[in-house]
């Protein structure tokens, strides 16, 4: 299993913990693709994955994962890591 990148920040929103793996400023475009939603929902229902594409690159990388707030912050961070590891496999 591929290791997830280091978590850069976790921010608490109204409904989600926003677990950031990469700075959004490093991407030209950020999307929430359906295929990643299927992977994230297999770990925790209602989660979302945001992917970004850097300038001059065809590669899409996980920028952040949104985990429902009812999971708690520590668990949200663990689940976000698990989601990224599944995507990187």
Short mmCIF file of C-alpha atoms in Angstrom, two decimals:
data_model
loop_
_atom_site.label_atom_id
_atom_site.label_comp_id
_atom_site.label_asym_id
_atom_site.label_seq_id
_atom_site.Cartn_x
_atom_site.Cartn_y
_atom_site.Cartn_z
CA UNK A 1 0.00 0.00 0.00
CA UNK A 2 1.36 3.46 -0.90
CA UNK A 3 1.82 5.87 1.93
CA UNK A 4 -0.26 9.02 1.99
CA UNK A 5 1.56 12.34 1.85
CA UNK A 6 1.97 14.24 5.10
CA UNK A 7 -1.10 16.12 6.36
CA UNK A 8 -0.39 19.85 6.09
CA UNK A 9 -3.45 21.12 8.01
CA UNK A 10 -6.85 20.13 9.33
CA UNK A 11 -9.56 22.79 9.38
CA UNK A 12 -12.96 22.46 11.00
CA UNK A 13 -15.87 23.62 8.87
CA UNK A 14 -19.61 23.63 9.48
CA UNK A 15 -20.12 20.05 8.27
CA UNK A 16 -16.64 18.66 7.55
CA UNK A 17 -13.08 18.41 8.72
CA UNK A 18 -11.05 19.58 5.74
CA UNK A 19 -7.83 17.53 5.80
CA UNK A 20 -5.25 19.17 3.51
CA UNK A 21 -2.40 17.18 2.03
CA UNK A 22 -1.17 19.80 -0.45
CA UNK A 23 -1.43 23.56 -0.74
CA UNK A 24 -4.28 24.49 -3.11
CA UNK A 25 -2.11 27.29 -4.55
CA UNK A 26 0.17 24.73 -6.20
CA UNK A 27 -2.63 23.70 -8.57
CA UNK A 28 -4.11 25.38 -11.63
CA UNK A 29 -7.32 23.40 -11.33
CA UNK A 30 -9.05 21.51 -8.51
CA UNK A 31 -11.88 19.00 -8.99
CA UNK A 32 -13.97 16.60 -6.96
CA UNK A 33 -14.12 13.57 -9.30
CA UNK A 34 -16.85 10.92 -9.07
CA UNK A 35 -14.34 8.04 -9.12
CA UNK A 36 -12.61 9.44 -6.02
CA UNK A 37 -15.97 9.86 -4.29
CA UNK A 38 -16.60 6.13 -4.71
CA UNK A 39 -13.24 5.35 -3.08
CA UNK A 40 -13.77 7.78 -0.21
CA UNK A 41 -17.32 6.54 0.47
CA UNK A 42 -15.90 3.02 0.82
CA UNK A 43 -14.01 4.32 3.88
CA UNK A 44 -16.53 6.81 5.29
CA UNK A 45 -19.91 7.65 3.77
CA UNK A 46 -20.33 11.31 2.86
CA UNK A 47 -16.62 12.08 2.48
CA UNK A 48 -15.22 13.90 -0.55
CA UNK A 49 -11.83 14.04 -2.27
CA UNK A 50 -10.48 17.11 -4.01
CA UNK A 51 -7.80 16.52 -6.62
CA UNK A 52 -5.59 19.09 -8.26
CA UNK A 53 -3.65 19.34 -11.47
CA UNK A 54 -0.42 21.32 -11.38
CA UNK A 55 0.69 23.58 -14.19
CA UNK A 56 2.52 21.72 -16.98
CA UNK A 57 1.43 18.31 -15.64
CA UNK A 58 -1.08 15.69 -16.69
CA UNK A 59 -1.05 14.14 -13.22
CA UNK A 60 -3.89 14.68 -10.76
CA UNK A 61 -2.95 14.55 -7.08
CA UNK A 62 -5.07 14.50 -3.94
CA UNK A 63 -5.19 18.04 -2.60
CA UNK A 64 -7.54 17.42 0.32
CA UNK A 65 -10.18 15.14 1.80
CA UNK A 66 -13.39 16.29 3.47
CA UNK A 67 -14.60 14.02 6.27
CA UNK A 68 -18.01 14.47 7.98
CA UNK A 69 -17.58 16.29 11.28
CA UNK A 70 -19.40 13.62 13.27
CA UNK A 71 -16.29 11.41 12.92
CA UNK A 72 -14.17 13.61 15.20
CA UNK A 73 -10.90 15.29 14.20
CA UNK A 74 -8.45 12.48 15.05
CA UNK A 75 -10.56 9.86 13.32
CA UNK A 76 -11.08 12.21 10.34
CA UNK A 77 -7.31 12.51 9.90
CA UNK A 78 -6.89 8.71 10.04
CA UNK A 79 -9.72 8.17 7.56
CA UNK A 80 -8.34 10.80 5.19
CA UNK A 81 -4.97 9.00 5.21
CA UNK A 82 -6.70 5.69 4.49
CA UNK A 83 -8.60 7.21 1.56
CA UNK A 84 -5.44 8.64 0.02
CA UNK A 85 -3.63 5.32 0.44
CA UNK A 86 -6.49 3.54 -1.39
CA UNK A 87 -6.35 6.10 -4.21
CA UNK A 88 -2.56 5.75 -4.51
CA UNK A 89 -2.74 1.96 -4.77
#
